[in-house]
Coordinates of C-alpha atoms and ligand atoms in Angstrom, one line a residue:
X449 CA 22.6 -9.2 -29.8
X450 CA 24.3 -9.4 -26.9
X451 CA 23.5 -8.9 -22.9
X452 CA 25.8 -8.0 -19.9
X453 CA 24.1 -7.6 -16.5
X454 CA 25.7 -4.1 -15.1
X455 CA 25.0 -4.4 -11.5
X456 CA 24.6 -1.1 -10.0
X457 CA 21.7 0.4 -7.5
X458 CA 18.6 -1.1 -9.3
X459 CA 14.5 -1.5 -8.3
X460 CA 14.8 -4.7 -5.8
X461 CA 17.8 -7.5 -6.8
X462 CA 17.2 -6.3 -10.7
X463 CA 20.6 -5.6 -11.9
X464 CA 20.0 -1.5 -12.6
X465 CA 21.4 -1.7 -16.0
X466 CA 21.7 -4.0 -19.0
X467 CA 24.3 -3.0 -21.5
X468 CA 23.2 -4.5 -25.6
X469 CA 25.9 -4.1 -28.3
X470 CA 27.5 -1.4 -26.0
X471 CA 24.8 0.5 -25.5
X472 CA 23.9 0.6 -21.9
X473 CA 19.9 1.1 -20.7
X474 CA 19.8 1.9 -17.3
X475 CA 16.4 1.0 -15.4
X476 CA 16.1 4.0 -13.6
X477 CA 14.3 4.0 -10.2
X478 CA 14.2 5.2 -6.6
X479 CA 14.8 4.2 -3.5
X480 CA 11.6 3.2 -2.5
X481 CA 10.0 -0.4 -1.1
X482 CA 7.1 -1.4 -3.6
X483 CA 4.1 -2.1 -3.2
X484 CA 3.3 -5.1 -5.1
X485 CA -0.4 -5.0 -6.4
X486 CA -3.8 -3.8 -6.5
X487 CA -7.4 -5.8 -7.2
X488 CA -10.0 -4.7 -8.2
X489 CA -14.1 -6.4 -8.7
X490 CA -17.2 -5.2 -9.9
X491 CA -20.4 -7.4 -9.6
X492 CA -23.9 -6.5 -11.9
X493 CA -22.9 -4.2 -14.4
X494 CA -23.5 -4.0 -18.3
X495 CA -19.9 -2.3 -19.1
X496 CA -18.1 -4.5 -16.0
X497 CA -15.2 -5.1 -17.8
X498 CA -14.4 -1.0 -18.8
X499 CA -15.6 0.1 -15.1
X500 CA -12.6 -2.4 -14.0
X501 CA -10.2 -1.1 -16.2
X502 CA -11.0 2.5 -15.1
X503 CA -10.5 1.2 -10.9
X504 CA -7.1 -0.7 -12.2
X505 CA -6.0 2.4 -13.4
X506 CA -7.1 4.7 -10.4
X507 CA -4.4 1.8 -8.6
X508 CA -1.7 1.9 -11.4
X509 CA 0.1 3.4 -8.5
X510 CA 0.2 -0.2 -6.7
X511 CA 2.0 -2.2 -9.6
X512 CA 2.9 -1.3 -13.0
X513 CA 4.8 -4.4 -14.3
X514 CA 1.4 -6.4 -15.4
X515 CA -2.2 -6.3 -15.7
X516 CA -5.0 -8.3 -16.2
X517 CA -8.9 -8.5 -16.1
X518 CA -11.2 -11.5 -16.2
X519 CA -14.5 -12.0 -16.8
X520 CA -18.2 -13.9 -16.9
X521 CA -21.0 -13.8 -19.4
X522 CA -23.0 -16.3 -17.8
X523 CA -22.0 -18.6 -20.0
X524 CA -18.6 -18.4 -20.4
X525 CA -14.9 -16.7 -19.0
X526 CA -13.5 -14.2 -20.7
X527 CA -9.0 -13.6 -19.7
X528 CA -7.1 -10.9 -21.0
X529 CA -3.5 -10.7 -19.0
X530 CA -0.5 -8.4 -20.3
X531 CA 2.3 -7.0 -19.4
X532 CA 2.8 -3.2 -19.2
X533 CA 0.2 -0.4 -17.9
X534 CA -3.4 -0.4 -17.8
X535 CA -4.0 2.4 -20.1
X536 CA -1.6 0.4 -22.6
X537 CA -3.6 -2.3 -22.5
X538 CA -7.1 -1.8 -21.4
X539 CA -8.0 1.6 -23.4
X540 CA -8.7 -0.2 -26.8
X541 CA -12.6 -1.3 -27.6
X542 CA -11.4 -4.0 -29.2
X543 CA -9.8 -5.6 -26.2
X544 CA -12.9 -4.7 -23.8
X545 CA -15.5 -6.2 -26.2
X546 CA -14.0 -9.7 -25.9
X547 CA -14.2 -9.3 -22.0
X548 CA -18.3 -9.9 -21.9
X549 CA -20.2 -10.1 -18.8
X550 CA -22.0 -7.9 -15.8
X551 CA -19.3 -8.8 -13.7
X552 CA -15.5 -8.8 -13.9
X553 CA -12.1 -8.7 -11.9
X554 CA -8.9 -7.0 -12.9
X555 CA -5.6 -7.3 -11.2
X556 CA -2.4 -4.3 -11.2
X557 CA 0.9 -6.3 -10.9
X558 CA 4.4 -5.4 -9.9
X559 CA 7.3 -7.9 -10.0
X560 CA 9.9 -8.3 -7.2
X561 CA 13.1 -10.4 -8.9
X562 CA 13.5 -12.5 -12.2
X563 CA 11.9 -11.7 -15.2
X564 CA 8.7 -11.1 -16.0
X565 CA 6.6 -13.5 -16.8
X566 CA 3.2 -13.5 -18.0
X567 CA 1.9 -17.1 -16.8
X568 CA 2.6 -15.1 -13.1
X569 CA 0.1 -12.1 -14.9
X570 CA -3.4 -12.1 -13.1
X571 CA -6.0 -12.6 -12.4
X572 CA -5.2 -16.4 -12.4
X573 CA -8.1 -18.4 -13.3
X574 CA -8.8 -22.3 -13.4
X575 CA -11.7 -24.6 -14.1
X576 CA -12.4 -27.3 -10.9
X577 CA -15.7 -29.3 -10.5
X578 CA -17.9 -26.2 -9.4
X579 CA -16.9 -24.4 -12.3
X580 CA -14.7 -21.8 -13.6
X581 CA -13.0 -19.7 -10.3
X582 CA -10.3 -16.5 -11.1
X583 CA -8.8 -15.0 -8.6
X584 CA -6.3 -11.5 -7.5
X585 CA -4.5 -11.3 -4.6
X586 CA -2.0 -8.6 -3.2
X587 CA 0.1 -10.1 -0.5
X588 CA 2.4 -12.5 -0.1
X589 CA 1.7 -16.2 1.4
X590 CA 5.0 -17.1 3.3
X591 CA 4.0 -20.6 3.6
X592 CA 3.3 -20.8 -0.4
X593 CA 6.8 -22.5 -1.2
X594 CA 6.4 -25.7 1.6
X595 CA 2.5 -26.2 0.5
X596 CA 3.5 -25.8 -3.3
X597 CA 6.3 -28.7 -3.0
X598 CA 3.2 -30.8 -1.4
X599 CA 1.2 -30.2 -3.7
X600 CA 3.7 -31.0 -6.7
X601 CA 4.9 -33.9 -4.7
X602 CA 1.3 -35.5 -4.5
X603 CA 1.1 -34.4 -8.3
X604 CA -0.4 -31.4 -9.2
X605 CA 0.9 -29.5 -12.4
X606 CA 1.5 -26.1 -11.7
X607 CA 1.6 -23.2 -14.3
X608 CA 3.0 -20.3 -13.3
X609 CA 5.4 -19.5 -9.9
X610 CA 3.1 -16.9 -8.2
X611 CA 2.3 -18.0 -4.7
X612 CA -1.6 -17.1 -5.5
X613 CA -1.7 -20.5 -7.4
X614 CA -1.7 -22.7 -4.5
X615 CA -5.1 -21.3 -3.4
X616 CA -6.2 -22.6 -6.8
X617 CA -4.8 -26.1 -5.7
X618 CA -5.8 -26.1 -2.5
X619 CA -9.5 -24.9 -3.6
X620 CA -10.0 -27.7 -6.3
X621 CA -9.0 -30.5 -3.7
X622 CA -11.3 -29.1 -1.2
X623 CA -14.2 -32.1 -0.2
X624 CA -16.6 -28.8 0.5
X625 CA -19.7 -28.9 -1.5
X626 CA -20.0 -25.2 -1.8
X627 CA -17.6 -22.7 -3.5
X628 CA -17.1 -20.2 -0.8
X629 CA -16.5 -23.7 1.7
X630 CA -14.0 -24.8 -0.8
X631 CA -12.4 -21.0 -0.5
X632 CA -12.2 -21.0 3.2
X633 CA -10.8 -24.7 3.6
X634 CA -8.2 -23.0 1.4
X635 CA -7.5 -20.1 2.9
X636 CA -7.4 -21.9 6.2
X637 CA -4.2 -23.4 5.2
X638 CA -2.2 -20.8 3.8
X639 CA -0.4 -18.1 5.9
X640 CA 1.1 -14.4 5.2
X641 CA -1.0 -11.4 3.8
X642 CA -4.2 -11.5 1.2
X643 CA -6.5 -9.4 0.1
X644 CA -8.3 -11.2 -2.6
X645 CA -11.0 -10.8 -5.1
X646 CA -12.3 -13.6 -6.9
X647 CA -14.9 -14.6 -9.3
X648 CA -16.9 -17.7 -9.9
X649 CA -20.2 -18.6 -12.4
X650 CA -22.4 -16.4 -10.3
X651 CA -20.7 -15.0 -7.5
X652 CA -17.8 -12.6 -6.5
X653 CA -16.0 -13.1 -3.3
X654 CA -13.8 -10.4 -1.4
X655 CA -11.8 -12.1 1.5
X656 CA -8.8 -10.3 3.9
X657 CA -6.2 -12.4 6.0
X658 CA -7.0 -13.0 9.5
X659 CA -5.1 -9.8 10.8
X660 CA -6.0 -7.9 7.6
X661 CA -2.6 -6.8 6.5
X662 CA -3.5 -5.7 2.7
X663 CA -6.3 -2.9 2.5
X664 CA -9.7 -4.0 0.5
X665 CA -13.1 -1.6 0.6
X666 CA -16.5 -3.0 -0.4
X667 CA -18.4 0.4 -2.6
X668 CA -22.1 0.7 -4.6
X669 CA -22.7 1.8 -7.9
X670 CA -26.3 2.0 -8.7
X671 CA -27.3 -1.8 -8.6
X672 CA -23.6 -3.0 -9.1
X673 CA -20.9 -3.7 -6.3
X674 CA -17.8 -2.8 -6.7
X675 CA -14.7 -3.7 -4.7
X676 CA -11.3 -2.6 -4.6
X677 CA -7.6 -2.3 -2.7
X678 CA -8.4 1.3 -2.4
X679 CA -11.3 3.9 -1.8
X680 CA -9.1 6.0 -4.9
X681 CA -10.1 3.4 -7.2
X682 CA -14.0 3.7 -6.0
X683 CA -13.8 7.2 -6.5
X684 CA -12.6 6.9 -10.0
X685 CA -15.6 4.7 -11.1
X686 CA -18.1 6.5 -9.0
X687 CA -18.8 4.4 -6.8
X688 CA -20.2 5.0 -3.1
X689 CA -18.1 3.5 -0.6
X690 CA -19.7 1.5 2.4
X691 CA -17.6 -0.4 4.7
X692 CA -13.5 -2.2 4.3
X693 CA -13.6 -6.1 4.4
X694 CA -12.9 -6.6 8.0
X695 CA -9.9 -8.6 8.7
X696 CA -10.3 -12.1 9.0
X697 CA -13.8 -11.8 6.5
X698 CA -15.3 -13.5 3.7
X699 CA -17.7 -11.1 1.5
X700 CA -19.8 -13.0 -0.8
X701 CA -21.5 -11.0 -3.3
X702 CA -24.5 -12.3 -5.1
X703 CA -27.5 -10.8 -6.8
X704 CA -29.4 -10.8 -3.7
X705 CA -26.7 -8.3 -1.9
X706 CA -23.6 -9.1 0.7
X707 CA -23.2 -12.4 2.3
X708 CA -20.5 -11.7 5.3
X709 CA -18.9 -14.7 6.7
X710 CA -16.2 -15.2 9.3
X711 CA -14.1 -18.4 9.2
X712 CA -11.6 -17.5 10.9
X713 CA -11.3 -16.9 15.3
X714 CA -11.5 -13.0 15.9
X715 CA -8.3 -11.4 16.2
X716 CA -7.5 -7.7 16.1
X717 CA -7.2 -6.5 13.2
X718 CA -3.0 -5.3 12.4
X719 CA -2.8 -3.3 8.9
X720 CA 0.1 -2.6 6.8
X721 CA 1.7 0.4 9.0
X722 CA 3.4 1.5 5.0
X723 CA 0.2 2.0 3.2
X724 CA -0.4 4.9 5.6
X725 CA 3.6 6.3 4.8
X726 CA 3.9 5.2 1.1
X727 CA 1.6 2.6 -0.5
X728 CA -1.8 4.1 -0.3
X729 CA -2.6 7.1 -3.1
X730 CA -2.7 10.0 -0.7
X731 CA -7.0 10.9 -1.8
X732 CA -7.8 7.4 -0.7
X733 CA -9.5 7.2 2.9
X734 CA -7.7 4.6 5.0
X735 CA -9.5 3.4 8.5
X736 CA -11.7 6.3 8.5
X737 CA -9.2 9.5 7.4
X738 CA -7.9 10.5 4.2
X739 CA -4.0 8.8 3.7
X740 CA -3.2 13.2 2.8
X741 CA -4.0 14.1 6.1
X742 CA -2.2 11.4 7.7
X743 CA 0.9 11.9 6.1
X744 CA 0.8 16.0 7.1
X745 CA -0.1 14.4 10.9
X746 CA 3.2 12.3 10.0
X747 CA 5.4 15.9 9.2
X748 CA 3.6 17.7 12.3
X749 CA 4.9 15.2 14.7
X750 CA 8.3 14.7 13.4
X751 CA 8.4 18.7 13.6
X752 CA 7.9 18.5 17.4
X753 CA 10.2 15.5 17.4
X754 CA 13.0 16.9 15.6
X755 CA 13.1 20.5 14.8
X756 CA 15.5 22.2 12.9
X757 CA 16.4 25.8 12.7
X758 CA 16.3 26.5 9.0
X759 CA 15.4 29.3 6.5
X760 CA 12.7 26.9 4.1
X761 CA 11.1 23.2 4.1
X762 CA 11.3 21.4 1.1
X763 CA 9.5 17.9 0.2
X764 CA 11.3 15.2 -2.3
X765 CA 8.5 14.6 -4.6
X766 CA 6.2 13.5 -4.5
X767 CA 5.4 11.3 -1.9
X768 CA 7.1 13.7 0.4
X769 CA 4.9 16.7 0.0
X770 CA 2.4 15.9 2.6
X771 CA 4.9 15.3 5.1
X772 CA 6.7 18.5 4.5
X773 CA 3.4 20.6 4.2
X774 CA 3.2 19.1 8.1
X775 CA 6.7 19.8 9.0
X776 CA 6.1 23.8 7.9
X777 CA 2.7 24.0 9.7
X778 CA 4.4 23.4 13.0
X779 CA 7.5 24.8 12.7
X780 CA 6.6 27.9 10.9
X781 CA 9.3 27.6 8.5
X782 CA 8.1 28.3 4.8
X783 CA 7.3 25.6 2.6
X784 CA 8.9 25.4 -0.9
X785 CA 9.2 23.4 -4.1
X786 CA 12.9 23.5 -3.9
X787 CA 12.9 19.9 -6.1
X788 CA 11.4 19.6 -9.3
X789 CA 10.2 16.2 -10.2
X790 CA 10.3 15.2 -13.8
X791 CA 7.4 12.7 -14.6
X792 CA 8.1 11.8 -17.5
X793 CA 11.3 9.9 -16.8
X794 CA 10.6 6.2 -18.7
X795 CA 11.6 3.0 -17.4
X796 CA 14.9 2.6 -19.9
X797 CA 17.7 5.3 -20.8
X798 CA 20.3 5.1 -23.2
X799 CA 23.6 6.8 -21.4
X800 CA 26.6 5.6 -23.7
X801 CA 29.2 7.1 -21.5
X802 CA 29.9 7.4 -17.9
X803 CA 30.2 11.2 -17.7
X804 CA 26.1 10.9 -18.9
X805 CA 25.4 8.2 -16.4
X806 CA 26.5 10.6 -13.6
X807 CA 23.8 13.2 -14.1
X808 CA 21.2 10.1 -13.7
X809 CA 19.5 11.7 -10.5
X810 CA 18.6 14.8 -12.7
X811 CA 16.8 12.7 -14.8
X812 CA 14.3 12.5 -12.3
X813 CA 14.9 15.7 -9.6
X814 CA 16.2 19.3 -10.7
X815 CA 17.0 21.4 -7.8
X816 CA 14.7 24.9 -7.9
X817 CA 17.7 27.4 -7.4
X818 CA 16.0 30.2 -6.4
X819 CA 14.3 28.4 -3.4
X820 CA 18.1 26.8 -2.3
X821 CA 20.6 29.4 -3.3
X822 CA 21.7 30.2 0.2
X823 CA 19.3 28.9 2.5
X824 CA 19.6 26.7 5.2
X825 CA 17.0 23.5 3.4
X826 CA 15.6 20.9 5.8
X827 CA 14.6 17.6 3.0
X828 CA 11.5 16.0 4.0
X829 CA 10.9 12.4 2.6
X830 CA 8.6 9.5 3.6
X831 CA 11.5 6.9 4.2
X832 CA 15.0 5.7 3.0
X833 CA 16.0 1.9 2.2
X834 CA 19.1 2.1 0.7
X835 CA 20.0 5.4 0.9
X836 CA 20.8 6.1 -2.2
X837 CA 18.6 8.8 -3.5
X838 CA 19.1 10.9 -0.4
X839 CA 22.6 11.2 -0.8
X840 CA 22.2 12.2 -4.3
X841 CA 19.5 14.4 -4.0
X842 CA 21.4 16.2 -0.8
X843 CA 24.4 16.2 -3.4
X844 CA 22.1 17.9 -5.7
X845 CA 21.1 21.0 -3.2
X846 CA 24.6 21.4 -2.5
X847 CA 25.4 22.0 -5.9
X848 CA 22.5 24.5 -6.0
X849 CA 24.1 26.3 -3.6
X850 CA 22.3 25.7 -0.1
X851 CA 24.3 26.5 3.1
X852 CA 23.3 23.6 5.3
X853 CA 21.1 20.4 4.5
X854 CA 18.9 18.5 7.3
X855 CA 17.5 15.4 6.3
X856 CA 13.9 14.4 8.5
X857 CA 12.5 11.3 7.3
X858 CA 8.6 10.9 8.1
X859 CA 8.7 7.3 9.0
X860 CA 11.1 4.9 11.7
X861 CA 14.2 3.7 10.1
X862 CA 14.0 0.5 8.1
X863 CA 15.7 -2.4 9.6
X864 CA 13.8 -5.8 8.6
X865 CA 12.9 -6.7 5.4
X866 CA 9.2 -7.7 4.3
X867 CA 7.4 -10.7 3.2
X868 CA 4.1 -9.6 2.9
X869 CA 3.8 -8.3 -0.4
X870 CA 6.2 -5.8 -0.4
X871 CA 9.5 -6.0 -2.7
X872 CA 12.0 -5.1 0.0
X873 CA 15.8 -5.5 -0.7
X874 CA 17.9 -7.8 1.1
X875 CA 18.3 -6.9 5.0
X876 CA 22.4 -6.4 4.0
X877 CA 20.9 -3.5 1.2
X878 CA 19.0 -2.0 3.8
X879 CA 20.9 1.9 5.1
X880 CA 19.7 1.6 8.2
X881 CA 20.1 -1.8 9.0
X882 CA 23.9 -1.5 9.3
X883 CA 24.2 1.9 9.6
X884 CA 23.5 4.0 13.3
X885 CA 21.9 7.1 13.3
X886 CA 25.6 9.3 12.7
X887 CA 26.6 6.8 10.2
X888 CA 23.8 7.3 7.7
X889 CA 24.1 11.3 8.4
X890 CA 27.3 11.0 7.4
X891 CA 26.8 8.9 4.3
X892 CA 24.3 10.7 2.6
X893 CA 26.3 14.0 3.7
X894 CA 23.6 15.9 5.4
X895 CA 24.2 18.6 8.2
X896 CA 21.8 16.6 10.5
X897 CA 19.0 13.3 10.0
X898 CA 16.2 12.6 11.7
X899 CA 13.6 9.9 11.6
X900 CA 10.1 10.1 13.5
X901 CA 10.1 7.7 16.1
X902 CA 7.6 4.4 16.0
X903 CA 5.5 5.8 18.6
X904 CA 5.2 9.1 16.9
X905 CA 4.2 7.5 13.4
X906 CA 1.0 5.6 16.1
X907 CA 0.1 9.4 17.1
X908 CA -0.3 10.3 13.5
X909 CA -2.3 7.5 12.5
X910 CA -4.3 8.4 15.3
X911 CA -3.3 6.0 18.3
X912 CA -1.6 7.5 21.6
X913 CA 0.9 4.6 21.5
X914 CA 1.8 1.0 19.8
X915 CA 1.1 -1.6 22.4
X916 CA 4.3 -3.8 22.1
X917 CA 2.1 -6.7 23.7
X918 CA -0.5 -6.0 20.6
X919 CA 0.7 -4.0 18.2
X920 CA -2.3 -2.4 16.3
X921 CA -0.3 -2.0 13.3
X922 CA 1.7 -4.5 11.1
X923 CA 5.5 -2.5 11.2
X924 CA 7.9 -5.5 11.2
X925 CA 10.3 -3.4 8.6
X926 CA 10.7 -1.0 12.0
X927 CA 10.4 -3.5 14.8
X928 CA 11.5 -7.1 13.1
X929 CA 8.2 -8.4 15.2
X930 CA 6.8 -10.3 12.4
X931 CA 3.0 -11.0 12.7
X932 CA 2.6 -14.5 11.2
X933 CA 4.4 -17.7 10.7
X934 CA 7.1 -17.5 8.3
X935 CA 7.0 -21.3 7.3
X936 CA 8.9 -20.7 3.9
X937 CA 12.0 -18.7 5.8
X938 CA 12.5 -20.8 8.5
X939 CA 15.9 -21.3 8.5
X940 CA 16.5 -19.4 5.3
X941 CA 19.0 -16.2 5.6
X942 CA 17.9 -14.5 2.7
X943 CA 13.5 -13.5 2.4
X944 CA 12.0 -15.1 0.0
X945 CA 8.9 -14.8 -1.6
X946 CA 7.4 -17.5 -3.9
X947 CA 6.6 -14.8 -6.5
X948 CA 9.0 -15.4 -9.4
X949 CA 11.8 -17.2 -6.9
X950 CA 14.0 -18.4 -9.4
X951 CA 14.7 -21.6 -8.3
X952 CA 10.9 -22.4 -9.3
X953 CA 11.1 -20.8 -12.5
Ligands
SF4_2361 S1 7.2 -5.0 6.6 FE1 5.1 -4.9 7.5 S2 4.8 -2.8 7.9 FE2 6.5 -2.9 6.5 S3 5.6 -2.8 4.5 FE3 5.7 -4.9 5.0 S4 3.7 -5.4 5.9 FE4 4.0 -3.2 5.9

């Protein structure tokens, strides 16, 4: 058998297509940043390991490359890691009886570059001198790669190239006494985004980064807690929620109820501005309001910012909808299905010839002619990175017939790449960091484009402005103001995030 890399407009630096004896498979994806994981922990419970299966798949929608659940029978850790979905994986008896215990973690993964590898699967789990400690982070540390070469220069043996395995290190060298010390004098050293949830002989831990970039919510079920990247995944197990993991907190969570503990000096709190426009599932609640109506506050205000006199509003699907359901309410212009998303579009297509390979965006959208025919469209969508699926899909309502297309995007443009967890391209893939305003219009072929503004996208999550000496939010991919130390970059042009770099692997 034979492989050729086809390069073409993949998922992150992932070639888009491999071609095998002739055949070609094209990975076919969209042009969207990803969000790399979701965690999941559920503490005093007879059937821990199935309620954590259900919460990993209630945040399937935060990584679908890996999964993994551990867990603790009082007598003994119980690891199941694989690669592929949660309902793949995690829906046979068979597998769930061998994860015994009342309490359990489970980790959804998604890879950024290289291939995947299921030593980087998690939870990650290791056995130091207070016992057994797994743990399953979403984030990114950007000082991982400097503290890793220490580590393996002073001789430890690492096993897999996930950035999460130098807490393990760093935890099992610790001089603390206690296991929740040893997991601060960790954490104390790293830098970037966490949000992590971790399990030990007979505690579970919960812990966010100082500024609290990654989301994590703390819920009740009966006698049990449960916690999670997302109130969806509560929800989904029936859980009652009660409060997020503050940023810079360490939740420990033992049989006698919630230990809170704050290592860290208080800083406001700066959240992942994208979990609000894209990452989040839109029924999970988000600082106090449901992601759903954020994202319709999002299309309200780009409305007033950018109007457009036009027969119909239609959303690209799905994350779009919201938006455009916004954008209609204030402008008054009718709101329509005028795309049709197909969901059932798998991860691998074979297209033999080039004439096939053309028709690729249909494989996804299929433009509702009787909406476009025409009409005068304005396309809502949540953001754009490369570019690529807007031109096509404006492509797409031309061919449908519509008499003028006007792009608004529900979100600032995207200029900086991320290194908090997010698999970004490279800041040279990025549309509008080397095209103007006129220069993407004119690229994806629209009549007219529009972005909200950074201020506007503050006003929909519900502040009257960003203070550019404090930001509340976390939006370097609109501002290039980075909140942390980026140790690993400094002096590197390209990001880099330790997750599966290659020159680890
Ligand atoms: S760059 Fe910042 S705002 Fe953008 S996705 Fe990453 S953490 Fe969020």
């Amino acid at each position: 058998m034979t492989f050729k890399t086809v390069s073409g407009e993949g998922l992150g630096n992932e070639p888009s297509s491999i071609e095998i004896d002739g055949l070609t498979f094209t990975r076919y994806g969209d042009d969207r940043l990803r969000e790399e994981c979701g965690v999941f922990g559920i503490f005093n419970h007879p059937d821990a390991a199935a309620i954590a299966a259900l919460g990993l798949h209630a945040l399937q929608h935060r990584g679908q490359e890996a999964c993994g659940i551990v867990s603790y029978d009082g007598r003994q850790f119980h690891s199941e890691r694989r690669m592929g979905l949660v309902g793949e994986n995690f829906s046979r008896a068979d597998v769930l009886a061998r994860l015994k215990g009342r309490m359990a973690i489970g980790h959804n993964r998604y890879s950024t570059t290289g291939e995947a590898m299921i030593r980087n699967v998690q939870p990650l789990f290791a056995d130091i001198d207070t016992g057994g400690f797994a743990v399953a982070h979403n984030g990114n540390l950007t000082n991982a790669l400097t503290l890793r070469r220490e580590l393996i220069s002073s001789g430890a043996i690492c096993q897999s190239t996930s950035d999460t395995e130098v807490i393990l290190h760093l935890l099992s060298r610790s001089k603390k006494r206690r296991v929740v010390e040893r997991l601060v004098d960790a954490i104390r050293q790293v830098e970037g985004s966490y949000a992590l949830v971790c399990l030990t002989n007979d505690v579970m831990i919960a812990a966010r980064d100082p500024i609290g970039i990654r989301p994590l919510v703390i819920g009740r079920l009966g006698v049990s807690y449960v916690v999670a990247s997302e109130t969806c995944a509560l929800d989904m197990v029936g859980a009652e929620f009660l409060r997020e993991v503050e940023n810079g907190e360490v939740v420990v969570i033992t049989d006698q109820g919630l230990e809170s503990h704050r290592p860290f000096p208080k800083r406001p709190a700066r959240p992942c501005i994208f979990e609000y426009i894209y990452f989040a599932r839109p029924d999970s609640i988000v600082g106090g309001r449901t992601v759903y109506d954020i994202r319709k506050q999002m299309g309200i205000q780009l409305a007033c910012e950018a109007p457009a006199n036009a027969d119909v509003i239609v959303p690209i699907p799905d994350s779009g909808v919201p938006a455009a359901i916004g954008f209609s309410q204030e402008s008054g212009i009718p709101f329509e299905l005028g795309i049709i998303r197909n969901h059932y579009v798998g991860r691998t297509f074979i297209e033999p010839e080039q004439r096939i390979r053309q028709l690729g965006v249909k494989l996804k959208h299929s433009a509702n002619s009787s909406v476009i025919r025409g009409n005068s469209i304005v396309l809502v969508d949540d953001s754009v990175v490369r570019g690529t699926t807007s031109k096509k899909i404006v492509q797409l309502m031309y061919e449908a017939g519509a008499r003028e297309v006007h792009m608004r995007i529900s979100s600032p443009p995207i200029t900086h790449p991320d290194f908090y967890g997010i698999d970004t391209p490279r800041k040279q893939d990025l549309l509008a960091a080397n095209l103007d305003l006129e220069g993407m219009r004119q690229f994806m072929g629209a009549d007219s484009l529009a972005f909200l503004s950074v201020n506007g996208i503050y006003r929909a999550v519900g502040v009257e402005a960003r203070d550019p000496r404090a930001p509340q939010f976390t939006d370097h991919c609109f501002t290039g103001e980075y909140p942390t130390e980026l140790t690993d970059q400094s002096g590197e042009s390209l990001p880099k995030q330790l997750s599966l770099l290659a020159e680890v692997g």
